[in-house]
XYZ file of C-alpha atoms in Angstrom:
392
model
C 63.266 93.770 92.149
C 66.050 91.387 92.884
C 69.963 92.648 91.736
C 71.505 90.109 91.947
C 74.779 91.420 92.418
C 73.687 93.969 95.356
C 75.636 91.806 98.104
C 78.777 92.971 96.626
C 78.487 95.920 96.894
C 79.367 95.893 101.162
C 83.378 95.160 101.418
C 85.134 91.879 102.245
C 87.699 90.203 104.255
C 91.212 90.921 103.792
C 94.686 90.366 102.822
C 96.970 89.100 99.958
C 100.948 90.712 98.410
C 100.136 94.017 96.435
C 102.696 93.975 92.870
C 103.575 97.707 91.456
C 100.243 100.107 90.318
C 100.628 102.948 88.189
C 97.640 105.146 89.111
C 98.275 107.393 86.373
C 95.247 107.255 84.237
C 96.630 105.658 80.309
C 93.973 106.035 77.662
C 91.629 108.283 76.417
C 87.516 107.634 77.116
C 84.772 109.103 74.391
C 81.053 108.309 75.351
C 79.758 106.267 71.944
C 76.017 106.588 73.281
C 74.152 107.987 76.454
C 71.210 105.398 77.570
C 67.749 107.293 77.655
C 68.088 109.560 74.757
C 64.878 109.186 73.465
C 61.211 109.917 75.107
C 61.018 107.267 78.136
C 63.984 105.354 77.150
C 62.890 103.939 74.908
C 66.315 103.127 73.461
C 67.150 101.927 76.624
C 68.537 102.472 80.128
C 71.313 100.563 82.692
C 73.685 98.701 80.715
C 74.420 95.954 82.463
C 76.661 93.731 80.416
C 79.600 93.697 78.044
C 78.697 93.950 74.415
C 80.067 91.795 71.470
C 81.241 91.996 67.774
C 79.450 90.820 65.558
C 80.515 91.972 61.790
C 81.250 95.474 62.684
C 78.167 95.970 64.692
C 78.181 95.998 68.527
C 75.571 94.443 69.996
C 74.397 94.151 73.717
C 71.393 94.216 76.312
C 70.187 97.194 79.098
C 68.233 95.704 81.986
C 65.375 98.120 81.615
C 63.796 101.038 78.883
C 62.168 99.629 75.781
C 59.050 99.736 74.838
C 58.171 98.287 77.535
C 60.330 99.354 80.411
C 61.976 95.835 81.114
C 64.834 96.371 78.834
C 66.374 95.630 75.153
C 68.499 94.178 72.626
C 69.920 97.065 71.030
C 73.110 97.578 67.870
C 75.781 99.965 68.427
C 77.039 101.008 64.866
C 80.495 102.324 65.889
C 81.241 104.351 62.302
C 78.803 106.412 63.613
C 77.777 106.252 67.256
C 74.156 105.611 66.578
C 71.659 102.584 68.178
C 69.465 100.749 67.318
C 67.045 98.726 69.069
C 66.854 95.424 68.476
C 63.544 94.201 70.531
C 61.958 94.968 73.628
C 61.583 92.934 76.670
C 57.814 92.715 78.097
C 56.080 93.111 74.654
C 54.833 89.861 75.534
C 53.409 87.681 78.267
C 56.580 85.030 77.867
C 59.184 86.431 76.728
C 61.057 87.350 79.282
C 61.572 90.732 80.989
C 65.733 92.051 82.559
C 68.396 90.837 81.057
C 71.256 90.926 82.853
C 73.653 88.746 80.751
C 75.826 89.570 77.065
C 75.057 87.946 74.384
C 77.084 85.395 72.070
C 75.899 84.852 68.408
C 75.692 81.098 66.840
C 75.154 80.797 63.231
C 72.676 83.082 62.663
C 71.737 84.215 66.065
C 71.927 85.749 69.246
C 71.303 84.207 72.212
C 70.990 85.454 75.487
C 69.089 85.060 79.251
C 66.745 87.157 81.214
C 66.735 87.538 85.308
C 62.785 86.664 85.276
C 59.533 86.306 83.217
C 58.718 83.969 81.246
C 56.131 81.350 81.223
C 56.823 81.034 84.891
C 58.423 84.530 85.741
C 62.144 82.799 86.812
C 63.879 83.745 84.059
C 64.491 83.127 80.209
C 66.490 81.589 77.184
C 66.196 83.838 74.253
C 67.290 84.194 70.709
C 67.432 86.689 68.378
C 67.097 85.960 64.260
C 70.090 88.586 63.383
C 68.168 88.874 59.870
C 65.199 90.532 61.194
C 64.958 91.080 65.148
C 62.135 88.239 65.659
C 62.772 87.258 69.025
C 62.047 83.470 70.388
C 61.495 82.264 74.005
C 63.403 79.013 74.245
C 63.274 78.197 77.243
C 61.381 78.964 80.342
C 62.592 78.387 84.031
C 60.352 76.852 86.855
C 62.736 77.389 89.057
C 62.557 74.189 91.197
C 64.350 72.008 89.380
C 65.653 73.480 86.683
C 66.730 77.114 87.616
C 65.834 80.585 89.039
C 67.125 84.294 88.217
C 69.488 84.202 85.019
C 71.902 87.075 85.457
C 75.063 85.828 83.096
C 75.709 84.969 79.595
C 75.713 81.960 77.765
C 78.470 79.105 76.004
C 77.741 77.595 73.119
C 78.868 74.635 72.072
C 77.604 72.608 68.873
C 74.032 72.781 69.162
C 74.326 72.916 72.641
C 73.652 76.057 75.260
C 75.153 76.223 78.527
C 74.560 78.476 81.376
C 74.179 79.054 85.303
C 71.078 79.927 87.300
C 71.946 82.439 90.326
C 69.279 80.420 91.978
C 66.399 77.411 92.300
C 67.580 73.946 91.651
C 66.571 71.514 93.712
C 69.102 71.662 96.481
C 67.593 74.990 98.629
C 67.730 77.002 95.879
C 71.478 77.431 95.921
C 71.431 77.836 92.193
C 72.674 75.525 89.117
C 74.559 74.728 85.581
C 72.360 73.970 82.486
C 72.055 72.958 78.775
C 69.411 73.651 76.140
C 69.115 72.695 72.992
C 68.963 75.838 70.727
C 67.104 74.039 68.034
C 64.348 72.053 70.262
C 64.315 74.043 73.120
C 65.099 71.038 75.560
C 66.773 71.589 79.250
C 68.760 69.301 81.170
C 69.893 70.485 84.591
C 73.935 69.048 85.008
C 75.234 69.964 88.146
C 72.376 71.670 91.184
C 74.793 73.306 93.916
C 74.072 72.121 97.726
C 75.224 75.494 99.336
C 78.225 73.600 100.815
C 81.566 73.059 99.826
C 80.480 72.483 96.422
C 79.735 76.176 95.755
C 76.069 77.917 96.213
C 75.220 81.493 93.617
C 76.826 81.346 90.723
C 77.219 85.234 89.086
C 78.944 84.553 86.594
C 78.409 82.752 82.990
C 81.074 79.301 82.352
C 83.384 79.536 79.444
C 85.395 76.115 77.998
C 88.576 75.684 76.147
C 89.947 73.147 73.863
C 93.498 72.733 75.304
C 91.424 72.278 79.200
C 89.040 69.350 77.471
C 85.496 69.491 77.613
C 84.988 70.772 81.329
C 82.622 73.789 81.695
C 84.613 76.418 84.141
C 82.818 78.388 86.506
C 83.004 80.366 89.477
C 80.137 81.003 92.891
C 79.879 83.494 94.294
C 78.934 82.078 98.034
C 80.099 78.532 99.199
C 83.081 76.428 98.957
C 84.784 75.200 102.529
C 85.147 78.809 103.642
C 81.862 80.563 102.658
C 83.418 82.376 100.013
C 82.459 80.938 96.601
C 85.109 78.927 94.228
C 86.640 77.915 91.592
C 85.124 74.880 90.226
C 83.954 72.693 86.712
C 81.553 70.821 85.451
C 82.226 67.413 83.031
C 78.909 67.668 80.901
C 78.813 64.399 79.887
C 78.703 63.693 83.562
C 77.355 66.459 85.744
C 79.890 66.039 87.815
C 81.258 69.032 89.548
C 85.048 69.467 90.882
C 85.727 72.512 93.249
C 89.055 73.342 91.928
C 89.576 75.960 94.713
C 87.381 77.138 97.004
C 88.352 80.978 99.050
C 89.100 82.585 101.472
C 91.652 79.429 102.335
C 94.515 82.195 103.715
C 93.950 83.919 106.670
C 91.759 87.060 106.503
C 90.827 85.823 102.658
C 94.028 87.468 101.611
C 92.900 85.199 98.632
C 90.414 86.932 98.037
C 86.319 86.269 98.401
C 82.884 86.422 96.891
C 83.852 85.874 92.455
C 81.253 87.716 90.920
C 82.874 87.173 86.759
C 83.861 84.348 85.426
C 87.360 82.983 83.307
C 89.521 83.728 80.985
C 93.035 81.695 79.994
C 96.023 82.456 78.986
C 98.148 79.010 78.058
C 97.184 76.589 80.463
C 96.490 78.956 83.108
C 93.419 80.728 84.570
C 92.170 84.340 85.396
C 90.056 85.875 87.052
C 88.478 88.554 89.589
C 87.450 88.309 93.548
C 85.368 91.935 94.501
C 86.218 91.336 98.140
C 88.880 89.929 99.879
C 92.713 90.707 98.728
C 95.089 93.138 101.158
C 92.555 96.416 101.320
C 89.396 94.532 101.571
C 88.838 95.738 97.857
C 88.897 92.763 95.370
C 91.591 91.022 93.780
C 92.983 89.484 90.114
C 94.303 85.861 90.860
C 95.349 83.016 88.326
C 94.604 79.182 88.999
C 96.274 76.600 88.055
C 93.527 73.980 86.809
C 95.684 70.691 87.033
C 97.011 71.440 90.769
C 94.231 73.814 92.504
C 97.274 76.542 92.945
C 95.397 80.130 93.631
C 98.225 82.818 93.084
C 96.751 86.888 94.260
C 98.392 88.487 91.051
C 96.740 91.940 92.641
C 94.835 93.745 95.241
C 92.919 96.721 94.737
C 92.966 99.163 97.685
C 89.431 100.588 96.636
C 91.399 103.571 96.124
C 92.668 104.790 92.680
C 93.855 101.818 91.821
C 89.795 100.488 91.808
C 88.235 98.334 93.576
C 85.316 95.782 93.814
C 86.302 94.121 89.919
C 82.800 92.705 89.220
C 83.567 91.808 85.028
C 85.219 89.261 83.808
C 88.531 89.911 82.001
C 90.247 89.872 78.770
C 92.955 88.860 77.247
C 95.823 90.715 74.187
C 98.841 89.360 74.054
C 100.184 89.399 77.903
C 98.019 91.896 79.438
C 95.279 91.017 81.107
C 91.963 94.489 80.852
C 88.715 94.689 82.191
C 86.766 97.380 85.070
C 86.148 97.908 88.661
C 82.925 99.372 90.043
C 84.123 101.313 92.446
C 87.454 103.261 92.554
C 89.106 105.480 90.388
C 90.079 108.906 91.048
C 86.613 110.022 91.517
C 85.114 106.697 93.472
C 82.537 105.413 89.887
C 84.843 102.816 88.388
C 87.913 102.128 86.134
C 89.091 100.619 83.629
C 92.370 99.060 83.868
C 94.460 96.968 82.828
C 97.596 93.934 84.427
C 100.563 93.058 82.630
C 100.866 89.137 83.734
C 104.849 90.015 82.779
C 105.974 92.479 85.348
C 103.241 92.281 87.787
C 102.101 95.910 87.007
C 98.147 97.135 87.013
C 97.700 100.722 84.997
C 94.332 102.364 85.429
C 93.377 103.542 81.912
C 90.535 105.259 82.855
C 88.777 107.097 85.821
C 85.353 107.037 85.539
C 83.562 110.853 86.799
C 79.917 109.966 86.949
C 79.124 112.532 84.781
C 78.159 112.851 81.170
C 81.396 110.478 81.216
C 79.838 107.011 82.524
C 79.720 105.290 85.909
C 80.084 101.887 87.701
C 80.849 99.833 84.794
C 79.921 96.074 85.657
C 80.804 94.386 82.861
C 84.430 93.457 80.568
C 85.458 95.357 78.125
C 85.619 94.326 74.457
C 88.790 94.984 71.928
C 87.051 95.890 68.227
C 89.248 98.266 66.134
C 92.523 99.017 68.397
C 89.911 100.303 71.281
C 88.347 98.836 74.111
C 84.387 99.234 74.352
C 82.827 98.975 77.583
C 79.320 99.618 79.278
C 78.456 101.263 82.248
C 75.631 101.206 84.492
C 74.935 104.805 85.206
C 75.738 107.946 84.187
C 75.716 110.105 80.847
C 73.979 112.626 79.331
C 70.930 111.031 81.275
C 71.789 109.105 84.126
C 70.975 105.901 82.610
C 74.233 104.583 81.568
C 76.607 104.750 78.265
C 78.473 102.348 75.843
C 81.982 104.141 75.828
C 85.421 103.364 74.112
C 88.775 103.834 75.477
C 91.859 104.307 73.625
C 95.299 103.211 75.162
């Protein structure tokens, strides 16, 4: 079984300036739901991706569990903390297995990806009809030349879905950027990574913003001029790829290394995390000017009480960034943190204990009704992960 982020658990390289940090926890955490609460984990097991809000109901995926043990799409009612399995993967030979990525809504459907399974075993793009929970396999990847191992969620514009494949493509299996027409299921490879200066293995998904034109922005975990990953853009009209920044461009990788999360934006500046590098080899929060390619390390994690190994995207509330770290914190089981872009202060909102409260948050957060909702891959009452909320 190939887990797309196994390689990130090792430390990376080295240093960058560390700004002020507040390690005191500034929020309370409560477990909304503990997975594997039903016999044979029919309710799901191992929440890798984060959540999305559709009309007050929160939707997510688990990579294991469900009726066939191959993962689920589930719904959470945050008013009652009840969980409903919307769909269990592996119920047919071609619907896909192990949905590592999150979900998006477009029209009356949810869309997502599976890492493996489908007609050829290399992963799928699927839809879920919100009204009925019916699942449709829109596209099954072939590995070469169209991509393989689909580990991230999708971005949608009009009737087109955009995503990344960690492996596959036409140039040695270094991954690809693709589009899928959600009405016809037609897939187009927009760009195939070569594994050199252009990057390799895009773990994270894509984002685009009107204020930055029509380009799709993303990261690769490896490749680039220094082999430590890149920030890139792709023009969906032409398929042209531009490397905006290659990591480990500074001595000892003080600028960060091996990004696993995607990007977010404040005004015309991009923000992201690296899983490695920085002053303490434990990851960074960085900003990037897409017009000039100038990168700034805003914070270097120590791997201690302040957190370490950030794999997730950031979300923006006002001028503050919020996300999770997979490791670090008081008990070494991960954190929820904030970073104030105006003061440079990092605050640990919550440190997971690794027991009933959860452990190992992999993905990012969702703001809903004044609280931050997220998932943990492990921990909880049955040790199979949780949905949690943190209230500042």
